[in-house]
PDB file of C-alpha atoms in Angstrom:
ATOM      1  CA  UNK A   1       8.773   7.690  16.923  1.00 96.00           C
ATOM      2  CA  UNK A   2       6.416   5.035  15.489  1.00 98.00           C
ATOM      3  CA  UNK A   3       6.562   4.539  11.936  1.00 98.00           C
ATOM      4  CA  UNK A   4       4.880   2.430   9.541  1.00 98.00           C
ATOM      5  CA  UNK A   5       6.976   1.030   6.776  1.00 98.00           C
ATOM      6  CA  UNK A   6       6.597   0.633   3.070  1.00 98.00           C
ATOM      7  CA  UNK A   7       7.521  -2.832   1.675  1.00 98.00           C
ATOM      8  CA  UNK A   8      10.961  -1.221   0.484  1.00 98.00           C
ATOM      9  CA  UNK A   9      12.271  -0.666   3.546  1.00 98.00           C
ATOM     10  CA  UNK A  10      11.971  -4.307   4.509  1.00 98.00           C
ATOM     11  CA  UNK A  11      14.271  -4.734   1.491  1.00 98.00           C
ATOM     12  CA  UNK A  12      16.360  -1.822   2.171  1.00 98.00           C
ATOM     13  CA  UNK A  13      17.070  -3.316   5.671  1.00 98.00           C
ATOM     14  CA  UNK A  14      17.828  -6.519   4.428  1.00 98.00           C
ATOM     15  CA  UNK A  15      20.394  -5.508   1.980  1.00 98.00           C
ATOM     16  CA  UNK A  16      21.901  -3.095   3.746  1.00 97.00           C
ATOM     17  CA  UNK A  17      20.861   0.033   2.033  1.00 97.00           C
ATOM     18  CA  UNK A  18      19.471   0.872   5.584  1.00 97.00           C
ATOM     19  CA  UNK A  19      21.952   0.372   8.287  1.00 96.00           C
ATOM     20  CA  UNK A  20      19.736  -0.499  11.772  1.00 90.00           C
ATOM     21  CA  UNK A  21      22.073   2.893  13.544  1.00 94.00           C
ATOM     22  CA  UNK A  22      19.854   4.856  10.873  1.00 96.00           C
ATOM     23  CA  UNK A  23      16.591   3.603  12.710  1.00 95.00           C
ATOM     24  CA  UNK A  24      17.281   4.667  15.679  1.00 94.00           C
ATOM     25  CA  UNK A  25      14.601   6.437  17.879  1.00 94.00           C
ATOM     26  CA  UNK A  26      12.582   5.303  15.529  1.00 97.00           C
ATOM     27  CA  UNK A  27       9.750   1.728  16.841  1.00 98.00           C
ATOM     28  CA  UNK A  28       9.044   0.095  12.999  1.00 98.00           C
ATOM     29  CA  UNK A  29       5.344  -1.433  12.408  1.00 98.00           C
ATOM     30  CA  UNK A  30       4.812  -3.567   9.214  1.00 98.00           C
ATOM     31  CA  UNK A  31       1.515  -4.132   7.633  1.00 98.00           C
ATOM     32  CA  UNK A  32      -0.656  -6.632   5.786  1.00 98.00           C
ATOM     33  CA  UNK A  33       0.587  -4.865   2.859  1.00 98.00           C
ATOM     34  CA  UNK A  34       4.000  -5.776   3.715  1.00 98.00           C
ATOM     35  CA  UNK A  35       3.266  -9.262   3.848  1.00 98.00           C
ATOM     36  CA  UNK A  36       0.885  -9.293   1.061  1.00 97.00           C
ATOM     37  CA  UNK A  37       3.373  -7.861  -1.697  1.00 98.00           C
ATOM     38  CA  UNK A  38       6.446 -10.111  -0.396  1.00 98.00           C
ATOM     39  CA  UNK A  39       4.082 -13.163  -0.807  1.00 97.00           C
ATOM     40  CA  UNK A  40       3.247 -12.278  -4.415  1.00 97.00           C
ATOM     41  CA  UNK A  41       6.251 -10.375  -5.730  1.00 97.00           C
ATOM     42  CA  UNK A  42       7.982 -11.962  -8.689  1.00 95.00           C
ATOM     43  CA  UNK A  43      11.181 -11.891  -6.665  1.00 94.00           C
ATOM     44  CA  UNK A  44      10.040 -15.448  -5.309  1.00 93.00           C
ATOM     45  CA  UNK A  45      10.833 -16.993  -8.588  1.00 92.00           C
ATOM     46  CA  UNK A  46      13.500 -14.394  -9.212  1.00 92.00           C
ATOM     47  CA  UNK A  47      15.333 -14.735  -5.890  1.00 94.00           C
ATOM     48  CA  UNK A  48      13.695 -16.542  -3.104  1.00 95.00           C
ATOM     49  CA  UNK A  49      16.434 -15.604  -1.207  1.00 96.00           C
ATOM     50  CA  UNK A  50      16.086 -11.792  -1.607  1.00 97.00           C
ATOM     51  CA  UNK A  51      13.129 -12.348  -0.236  1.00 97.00           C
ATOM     52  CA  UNK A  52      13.838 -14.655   2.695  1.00 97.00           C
ATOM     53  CA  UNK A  53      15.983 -11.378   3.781  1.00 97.00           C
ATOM     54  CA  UNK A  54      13.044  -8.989   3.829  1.00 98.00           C
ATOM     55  CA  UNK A  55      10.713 -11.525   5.337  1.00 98.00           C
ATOM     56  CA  UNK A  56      13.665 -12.015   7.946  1.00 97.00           C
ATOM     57  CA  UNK A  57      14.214  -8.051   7.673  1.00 98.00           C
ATOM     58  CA  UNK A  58      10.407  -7.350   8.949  1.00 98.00           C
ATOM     59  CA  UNK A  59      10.216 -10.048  11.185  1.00 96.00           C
ATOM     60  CA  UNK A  60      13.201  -8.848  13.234  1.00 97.00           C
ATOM     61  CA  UNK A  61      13.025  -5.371  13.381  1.00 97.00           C
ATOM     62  CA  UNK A  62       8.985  -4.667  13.429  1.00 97.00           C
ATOM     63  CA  UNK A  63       7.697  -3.505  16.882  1.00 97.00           C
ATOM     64  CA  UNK A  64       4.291  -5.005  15.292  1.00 97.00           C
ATOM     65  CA  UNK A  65       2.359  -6.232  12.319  1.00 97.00           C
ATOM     66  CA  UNK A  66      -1.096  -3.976  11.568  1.00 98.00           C
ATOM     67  CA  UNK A  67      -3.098  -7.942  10.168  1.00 97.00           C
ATOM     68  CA  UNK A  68      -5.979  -5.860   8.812  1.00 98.00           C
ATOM     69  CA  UNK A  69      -6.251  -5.840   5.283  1.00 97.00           C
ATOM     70  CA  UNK A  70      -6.109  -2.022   4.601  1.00 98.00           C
ATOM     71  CA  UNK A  71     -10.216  -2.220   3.778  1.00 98.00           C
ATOM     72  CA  UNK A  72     -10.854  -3.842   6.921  1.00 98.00           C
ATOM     73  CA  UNK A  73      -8.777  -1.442   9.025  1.00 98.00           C
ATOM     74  CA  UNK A  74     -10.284   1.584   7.336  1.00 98.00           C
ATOM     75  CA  UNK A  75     -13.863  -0.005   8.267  1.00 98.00           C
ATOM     76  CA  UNK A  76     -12.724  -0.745  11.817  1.00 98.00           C
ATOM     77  CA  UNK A  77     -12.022   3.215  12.539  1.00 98.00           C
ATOM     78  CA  UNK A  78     -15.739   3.672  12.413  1.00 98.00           C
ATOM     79  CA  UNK A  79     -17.317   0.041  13.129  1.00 98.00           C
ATOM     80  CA  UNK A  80     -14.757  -1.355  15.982  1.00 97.00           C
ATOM     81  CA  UNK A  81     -16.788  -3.995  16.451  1.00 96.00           C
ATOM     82  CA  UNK A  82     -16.803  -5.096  12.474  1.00 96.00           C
ATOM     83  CA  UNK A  83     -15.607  -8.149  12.447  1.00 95.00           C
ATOM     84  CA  UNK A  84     -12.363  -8.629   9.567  1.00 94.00           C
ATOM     85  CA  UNK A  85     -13.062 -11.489   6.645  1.00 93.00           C
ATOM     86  CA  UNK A  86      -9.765 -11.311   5.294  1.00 95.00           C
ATOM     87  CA  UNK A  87      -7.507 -13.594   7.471  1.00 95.00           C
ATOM     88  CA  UNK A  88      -5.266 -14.402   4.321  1.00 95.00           C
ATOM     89  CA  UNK A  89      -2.590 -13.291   6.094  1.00 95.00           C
ATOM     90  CA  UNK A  90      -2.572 -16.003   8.582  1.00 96.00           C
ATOM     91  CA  UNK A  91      -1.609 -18.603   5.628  1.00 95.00           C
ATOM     92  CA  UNK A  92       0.836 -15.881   4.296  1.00 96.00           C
ATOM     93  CA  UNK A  93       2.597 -15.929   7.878  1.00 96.00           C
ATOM     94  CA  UNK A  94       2.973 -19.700   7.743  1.00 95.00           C
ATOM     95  CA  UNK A  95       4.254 -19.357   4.446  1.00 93.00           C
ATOM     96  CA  UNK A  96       6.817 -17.118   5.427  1.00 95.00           C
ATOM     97  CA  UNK A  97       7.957 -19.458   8.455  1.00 95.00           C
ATOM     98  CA  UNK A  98       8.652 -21.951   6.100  1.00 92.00           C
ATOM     99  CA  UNK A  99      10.492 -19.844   3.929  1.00 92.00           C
ATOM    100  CA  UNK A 100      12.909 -18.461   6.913  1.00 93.00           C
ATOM    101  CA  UNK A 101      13.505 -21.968   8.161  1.00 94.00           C
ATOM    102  CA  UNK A 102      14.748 -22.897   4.314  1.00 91.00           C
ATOM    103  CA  UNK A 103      18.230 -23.414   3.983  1.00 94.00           C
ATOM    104  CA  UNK A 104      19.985 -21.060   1.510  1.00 92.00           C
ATOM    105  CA  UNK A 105      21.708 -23.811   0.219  1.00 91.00           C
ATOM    106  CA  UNK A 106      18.640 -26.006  -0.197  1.00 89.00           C
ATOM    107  CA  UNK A 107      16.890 -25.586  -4.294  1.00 86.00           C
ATOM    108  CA  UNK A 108      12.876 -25.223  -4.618  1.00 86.00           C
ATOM    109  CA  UNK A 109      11.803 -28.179  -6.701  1.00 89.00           C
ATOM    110  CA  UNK A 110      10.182 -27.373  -9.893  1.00 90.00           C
ATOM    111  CA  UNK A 111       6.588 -28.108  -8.092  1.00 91.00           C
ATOM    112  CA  UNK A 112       7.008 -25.529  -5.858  1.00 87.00           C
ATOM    113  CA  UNK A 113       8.055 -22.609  -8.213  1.00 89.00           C
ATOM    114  CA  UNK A 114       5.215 -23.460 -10.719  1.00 93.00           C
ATOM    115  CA  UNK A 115       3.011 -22.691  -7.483  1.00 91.00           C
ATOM    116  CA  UNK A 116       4.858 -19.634  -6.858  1.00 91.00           C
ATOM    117  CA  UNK A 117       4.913 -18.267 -10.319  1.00 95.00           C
ATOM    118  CA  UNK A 118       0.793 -19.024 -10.764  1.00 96.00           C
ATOM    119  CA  UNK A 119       0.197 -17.364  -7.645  1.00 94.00           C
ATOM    120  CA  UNK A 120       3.129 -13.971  -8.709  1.00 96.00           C
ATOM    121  CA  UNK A 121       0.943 -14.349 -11.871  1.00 97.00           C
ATOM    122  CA  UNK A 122      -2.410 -14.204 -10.947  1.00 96.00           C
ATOM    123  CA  UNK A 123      -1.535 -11.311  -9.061  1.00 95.00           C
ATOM    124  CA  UNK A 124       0.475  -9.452 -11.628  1.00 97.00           C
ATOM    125  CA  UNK A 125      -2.465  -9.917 -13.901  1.00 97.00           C
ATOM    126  CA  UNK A 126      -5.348  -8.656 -11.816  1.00 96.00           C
ATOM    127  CA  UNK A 127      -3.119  -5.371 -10.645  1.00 97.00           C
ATOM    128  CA  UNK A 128      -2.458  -4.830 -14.464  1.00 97.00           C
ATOM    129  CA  UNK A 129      -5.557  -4.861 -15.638  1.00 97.00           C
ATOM    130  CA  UNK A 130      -6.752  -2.529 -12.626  1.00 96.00           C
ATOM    131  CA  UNK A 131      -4.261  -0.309 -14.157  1.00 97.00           C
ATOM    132  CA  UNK A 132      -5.143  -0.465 -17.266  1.00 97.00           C
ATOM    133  CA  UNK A 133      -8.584   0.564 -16.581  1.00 96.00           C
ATOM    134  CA  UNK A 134      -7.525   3.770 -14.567  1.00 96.00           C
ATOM    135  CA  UNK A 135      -4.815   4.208 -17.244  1.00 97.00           C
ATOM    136  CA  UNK A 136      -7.899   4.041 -20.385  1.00 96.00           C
ATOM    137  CA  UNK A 137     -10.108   7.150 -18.723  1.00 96.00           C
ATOM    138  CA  UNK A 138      -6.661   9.076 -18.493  1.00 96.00           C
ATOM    139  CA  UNK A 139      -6.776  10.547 -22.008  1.00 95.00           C
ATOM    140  CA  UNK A 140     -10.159  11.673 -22.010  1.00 95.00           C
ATOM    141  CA  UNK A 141      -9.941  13.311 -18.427  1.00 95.00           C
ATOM    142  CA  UNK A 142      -7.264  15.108 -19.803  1.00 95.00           C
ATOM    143  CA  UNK A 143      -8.278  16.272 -22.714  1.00 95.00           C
ATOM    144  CA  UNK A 144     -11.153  18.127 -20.852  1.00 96.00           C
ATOM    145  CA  UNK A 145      -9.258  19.773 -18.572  1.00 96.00           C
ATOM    146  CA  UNK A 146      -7.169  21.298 -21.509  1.00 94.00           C
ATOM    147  CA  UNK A 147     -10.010  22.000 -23.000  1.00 95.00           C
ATOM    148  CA  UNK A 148     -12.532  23.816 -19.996  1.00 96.00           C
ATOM    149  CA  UNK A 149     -10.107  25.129 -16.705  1.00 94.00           C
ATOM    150  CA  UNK A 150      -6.500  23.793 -17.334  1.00 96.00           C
ATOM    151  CA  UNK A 151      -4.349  22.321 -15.833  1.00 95.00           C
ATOM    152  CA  UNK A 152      -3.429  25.152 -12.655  1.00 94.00           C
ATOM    153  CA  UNK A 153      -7.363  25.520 -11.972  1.00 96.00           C
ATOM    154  CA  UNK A 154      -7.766  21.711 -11.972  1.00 95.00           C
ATOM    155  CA  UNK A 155      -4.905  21.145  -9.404  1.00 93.00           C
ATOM    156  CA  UNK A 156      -6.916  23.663  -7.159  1.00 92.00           C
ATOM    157  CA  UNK A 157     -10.180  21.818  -6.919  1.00 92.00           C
ATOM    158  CA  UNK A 158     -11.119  20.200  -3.848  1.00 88.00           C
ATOM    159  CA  UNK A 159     -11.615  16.166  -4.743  1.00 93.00           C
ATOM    160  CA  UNK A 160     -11.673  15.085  -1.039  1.00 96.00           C
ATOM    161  CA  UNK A 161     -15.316  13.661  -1.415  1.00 95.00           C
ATOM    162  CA  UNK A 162     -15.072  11.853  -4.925  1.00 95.00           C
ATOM    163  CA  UNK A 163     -11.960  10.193  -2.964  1.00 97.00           C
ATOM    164  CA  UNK A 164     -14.359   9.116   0.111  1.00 98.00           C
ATOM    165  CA  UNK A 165     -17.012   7.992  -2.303  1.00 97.00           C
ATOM    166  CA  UNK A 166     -14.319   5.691  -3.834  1.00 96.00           C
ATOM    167  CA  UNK A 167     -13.099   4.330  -0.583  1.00 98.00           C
ATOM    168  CA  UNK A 168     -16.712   3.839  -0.027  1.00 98.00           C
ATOM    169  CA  UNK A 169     -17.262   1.408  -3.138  1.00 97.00           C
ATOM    170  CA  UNK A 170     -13.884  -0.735  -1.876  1.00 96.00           C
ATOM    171  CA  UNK A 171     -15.466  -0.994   1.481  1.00 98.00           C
ATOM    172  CA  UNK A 172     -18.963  -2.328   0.352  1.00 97.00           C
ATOM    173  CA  UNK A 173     -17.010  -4.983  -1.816  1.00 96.00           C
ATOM    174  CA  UNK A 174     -14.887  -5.965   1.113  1.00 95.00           C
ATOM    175  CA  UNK A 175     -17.606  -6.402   3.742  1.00 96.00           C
ATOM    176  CA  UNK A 176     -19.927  -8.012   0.498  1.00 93.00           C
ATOM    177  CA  UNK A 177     -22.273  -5.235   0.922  1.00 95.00           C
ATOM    178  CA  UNK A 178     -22.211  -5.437   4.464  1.00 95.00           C
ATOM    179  CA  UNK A 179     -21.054  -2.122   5.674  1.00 97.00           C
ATOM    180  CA  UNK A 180     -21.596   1.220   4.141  1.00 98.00           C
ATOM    181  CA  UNK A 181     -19.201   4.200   5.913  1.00 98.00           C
ATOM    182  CA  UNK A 182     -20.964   6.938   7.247  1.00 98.00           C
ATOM    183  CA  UNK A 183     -19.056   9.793   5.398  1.00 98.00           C
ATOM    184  CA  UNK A 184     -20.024  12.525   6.889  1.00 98.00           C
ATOM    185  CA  UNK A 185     -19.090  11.834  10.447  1.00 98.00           C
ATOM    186  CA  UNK A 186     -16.225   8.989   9.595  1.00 98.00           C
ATOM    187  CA  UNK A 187     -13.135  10.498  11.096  1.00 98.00           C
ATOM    188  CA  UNK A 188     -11.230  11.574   7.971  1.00 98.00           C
ATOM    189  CA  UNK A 189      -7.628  12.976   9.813  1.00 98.00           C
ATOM    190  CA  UNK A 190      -7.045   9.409  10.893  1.00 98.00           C
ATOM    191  CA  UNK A 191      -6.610   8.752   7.321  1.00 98.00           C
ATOM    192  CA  UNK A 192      -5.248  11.949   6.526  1.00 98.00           C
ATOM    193  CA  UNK A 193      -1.992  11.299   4.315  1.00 98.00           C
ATOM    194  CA  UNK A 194      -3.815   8.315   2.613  1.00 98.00           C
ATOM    195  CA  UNK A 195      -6.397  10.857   1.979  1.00 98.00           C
ATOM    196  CA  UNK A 196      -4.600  13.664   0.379  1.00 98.00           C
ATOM    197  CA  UNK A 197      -1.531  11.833  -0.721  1.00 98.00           C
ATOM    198  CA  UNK A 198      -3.967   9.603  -3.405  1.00 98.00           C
ATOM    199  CA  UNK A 199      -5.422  13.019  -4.241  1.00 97.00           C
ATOM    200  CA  UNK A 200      -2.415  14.440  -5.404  1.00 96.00           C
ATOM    201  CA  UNK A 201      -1.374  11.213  -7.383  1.00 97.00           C
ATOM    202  CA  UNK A 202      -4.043  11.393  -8.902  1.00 97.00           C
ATOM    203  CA  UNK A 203      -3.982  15.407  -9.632  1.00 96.00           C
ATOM    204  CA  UNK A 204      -0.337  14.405 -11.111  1.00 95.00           C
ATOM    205  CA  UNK A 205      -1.563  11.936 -13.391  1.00 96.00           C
ATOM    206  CA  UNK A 206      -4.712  13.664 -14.807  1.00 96.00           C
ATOM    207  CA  UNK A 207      -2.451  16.526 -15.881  1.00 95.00           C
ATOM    208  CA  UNK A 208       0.268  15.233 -16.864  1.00 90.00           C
ATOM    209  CA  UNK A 209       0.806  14.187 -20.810  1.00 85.00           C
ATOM    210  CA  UNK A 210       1.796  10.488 -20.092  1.00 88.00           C
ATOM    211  CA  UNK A 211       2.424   9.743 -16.627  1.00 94.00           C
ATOM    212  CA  UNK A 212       0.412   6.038 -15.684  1.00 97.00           C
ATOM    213  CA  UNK A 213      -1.113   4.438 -13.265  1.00 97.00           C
ATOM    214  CA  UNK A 214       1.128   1.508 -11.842  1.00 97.00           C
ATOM    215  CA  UNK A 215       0.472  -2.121 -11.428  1.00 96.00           C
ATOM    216  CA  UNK A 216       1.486  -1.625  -7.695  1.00 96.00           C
ATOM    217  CA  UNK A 217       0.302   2.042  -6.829  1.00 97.00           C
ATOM    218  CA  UNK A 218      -3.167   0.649  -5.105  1.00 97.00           C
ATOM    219  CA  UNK A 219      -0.862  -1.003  -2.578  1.00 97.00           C
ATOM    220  CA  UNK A 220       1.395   1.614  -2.129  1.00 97.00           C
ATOM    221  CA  UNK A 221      -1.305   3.973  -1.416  1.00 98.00           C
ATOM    222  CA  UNK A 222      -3.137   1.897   0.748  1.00 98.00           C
ATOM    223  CA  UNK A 223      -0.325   0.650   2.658  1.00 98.00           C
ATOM    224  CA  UNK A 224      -0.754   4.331   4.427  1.00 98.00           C
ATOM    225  CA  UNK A 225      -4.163   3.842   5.680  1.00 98.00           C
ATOM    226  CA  UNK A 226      -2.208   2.235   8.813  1.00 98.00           C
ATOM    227  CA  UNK A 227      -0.724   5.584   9.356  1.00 98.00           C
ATOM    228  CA  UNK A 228      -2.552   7.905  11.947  1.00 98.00           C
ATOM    229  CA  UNK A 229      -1.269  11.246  13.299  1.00 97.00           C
ATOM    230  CA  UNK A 230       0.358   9.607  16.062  1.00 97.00           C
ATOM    231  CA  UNK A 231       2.514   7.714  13.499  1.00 98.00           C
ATOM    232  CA  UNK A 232       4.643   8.276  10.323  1.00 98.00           C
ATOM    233  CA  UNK A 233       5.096   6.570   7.567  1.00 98.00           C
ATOM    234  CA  UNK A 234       8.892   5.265   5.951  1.00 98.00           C
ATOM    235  CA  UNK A 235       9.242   4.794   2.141  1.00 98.00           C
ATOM    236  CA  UNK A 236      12.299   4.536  -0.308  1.00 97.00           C
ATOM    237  CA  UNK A 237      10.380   5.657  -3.578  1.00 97.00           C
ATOM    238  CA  UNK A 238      10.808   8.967  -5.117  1.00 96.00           C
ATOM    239  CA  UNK A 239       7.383   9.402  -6.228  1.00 96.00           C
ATOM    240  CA  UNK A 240       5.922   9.188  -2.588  1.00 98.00           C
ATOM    241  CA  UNK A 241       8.047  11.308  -0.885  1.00 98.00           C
ATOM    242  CA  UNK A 242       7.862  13.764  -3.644  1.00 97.00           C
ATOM    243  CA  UNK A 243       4.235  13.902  -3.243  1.00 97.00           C
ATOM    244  CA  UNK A 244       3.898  13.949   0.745  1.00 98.00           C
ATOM    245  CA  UNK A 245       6.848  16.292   0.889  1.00 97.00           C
ATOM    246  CA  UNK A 246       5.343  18.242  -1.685  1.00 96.00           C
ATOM    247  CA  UNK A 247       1.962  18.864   0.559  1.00 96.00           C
ATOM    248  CA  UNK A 248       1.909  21.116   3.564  1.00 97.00           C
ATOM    249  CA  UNK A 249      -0.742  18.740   5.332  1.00 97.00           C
ATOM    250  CA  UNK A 250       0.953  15.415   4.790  1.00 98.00           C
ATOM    251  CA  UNK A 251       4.670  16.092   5.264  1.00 98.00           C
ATOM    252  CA  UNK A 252       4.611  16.569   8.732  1.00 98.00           C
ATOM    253  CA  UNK A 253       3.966  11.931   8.360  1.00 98.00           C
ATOM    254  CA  UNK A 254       7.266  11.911   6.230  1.00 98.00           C
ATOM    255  CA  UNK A 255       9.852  10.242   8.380  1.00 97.00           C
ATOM    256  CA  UNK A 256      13.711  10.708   7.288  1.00 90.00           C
ATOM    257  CA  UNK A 257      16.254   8.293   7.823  1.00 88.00           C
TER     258      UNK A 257
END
């Protein structure tokens, strides 16, 4: 079974929560989400070491890392020949070799953690204020569904298009206007359970009375534009597996451990 994994079960691994007889059968890929979050979580200043473990987690037990920023790889389903501009995580790898071949014992000088925390921070502040603005329409878009079909009829309406309109806008600011999908004949089941798992996030949060938009949702839900119907996709948060469970088209990608 190949399975891609959210960031959590790097950490699950590493701490134990996940013993490696639980993944058996099972060939784990990691993602440039993965690598992306660990590099700017606040657990670097927190814990270093904590992270060391996942990083050390991923790097042992991953069949294979998917590079691609999510953008990119979503592009490259219909343009193969598209050529990536995001090779961040190249820097982010050598980052993380360094950071394995630390010695727990050994402190980060004071230089080094103000680097760390500017880089958590800038970060941190850019996801929160994407948050924010999803969080700001909330109230309105709620207060006209209570007030035209409710809450049931809204849940039934078919927002599959607004959603590939969407990922159209993050792909022409990726590729700097470069690439425009063809929607109509993209292939749409190879993204299938980022598809319809972002549709019912966002069904649960535009009905429900004060339910918001995390800092960290974008990456969670783009983390599964890696998984195909040939994979499945590994996560430790309740919210996720509530919602892919919770669909009859995306639980079949749910793997259990």
């Amino acid at each position: 079974m190949k399975v891609i994994c959210d960031t959590n079960i790097w950490y699950d691994i590493a701490t134990g929560k996940i013993k490696k007889e639980q993944l058996a059968g099972m060939e784990l890929y990691s993602s440039y989400v993965n690598l992306f979050e660990l590099a700017k979580t606040p657990n670097l200043v927190i814990d270093w070491k904590l992270v060391k473990a996942a990083v050390r987690a991923l790097h042992d037990n991953s069949k294979g890392i998917y590079e691609t920023n999510p953008i990119e790889f979503i592009i490259q389903k219909q343009y193969p020949d598209y050529k990536a501009k995001d090779n961040s995580y190249k820097q982010i790898l050598i980052g993380f070799e360094d950071l394995m071949d630390r010695p727990d014992t050994e402190e980060i000088t004071q230089e080094v953690k103000e680097k760390m925390q500017k880089s958590v921070d800038e970060f941190a502040e850019a996801a929160q204020k994407s948050a924010d603005n999803v969080n700001a329409k909330l109230p309105v878009i709620r207060e006209k569904i209570k007030e035209t079909i409710g809450k049931k009829e809204h849940r039934k309406i078919v927002s599959y298009p607004l959603i590939y309109d969407v990922i159209n806008v993050f792909v022409g600011q990726q590729s700097q206007g470069e690439i425009s999908l063809d929607i109509e004949n993209y292939p749409w089941g190879e993204i299938e359970l980022l598809v319809k798992t972002w549709d019912g996030y966002f069904k649960d949060l535009e009905v429900s009375g004060n339910q918001k938009f995390q800092p960290n949702d974008w990456q969670d839900i783009f983390v599964m534009s890696y998984v195909n119907p040939e994979y499945k996709f590994l996560t430790s948060e309740g919210k996720w597996k509530r919602l892919i469970e919770g669909n009859a088209d995306t639980k079949k990608y749910l793997a259990a451990i």
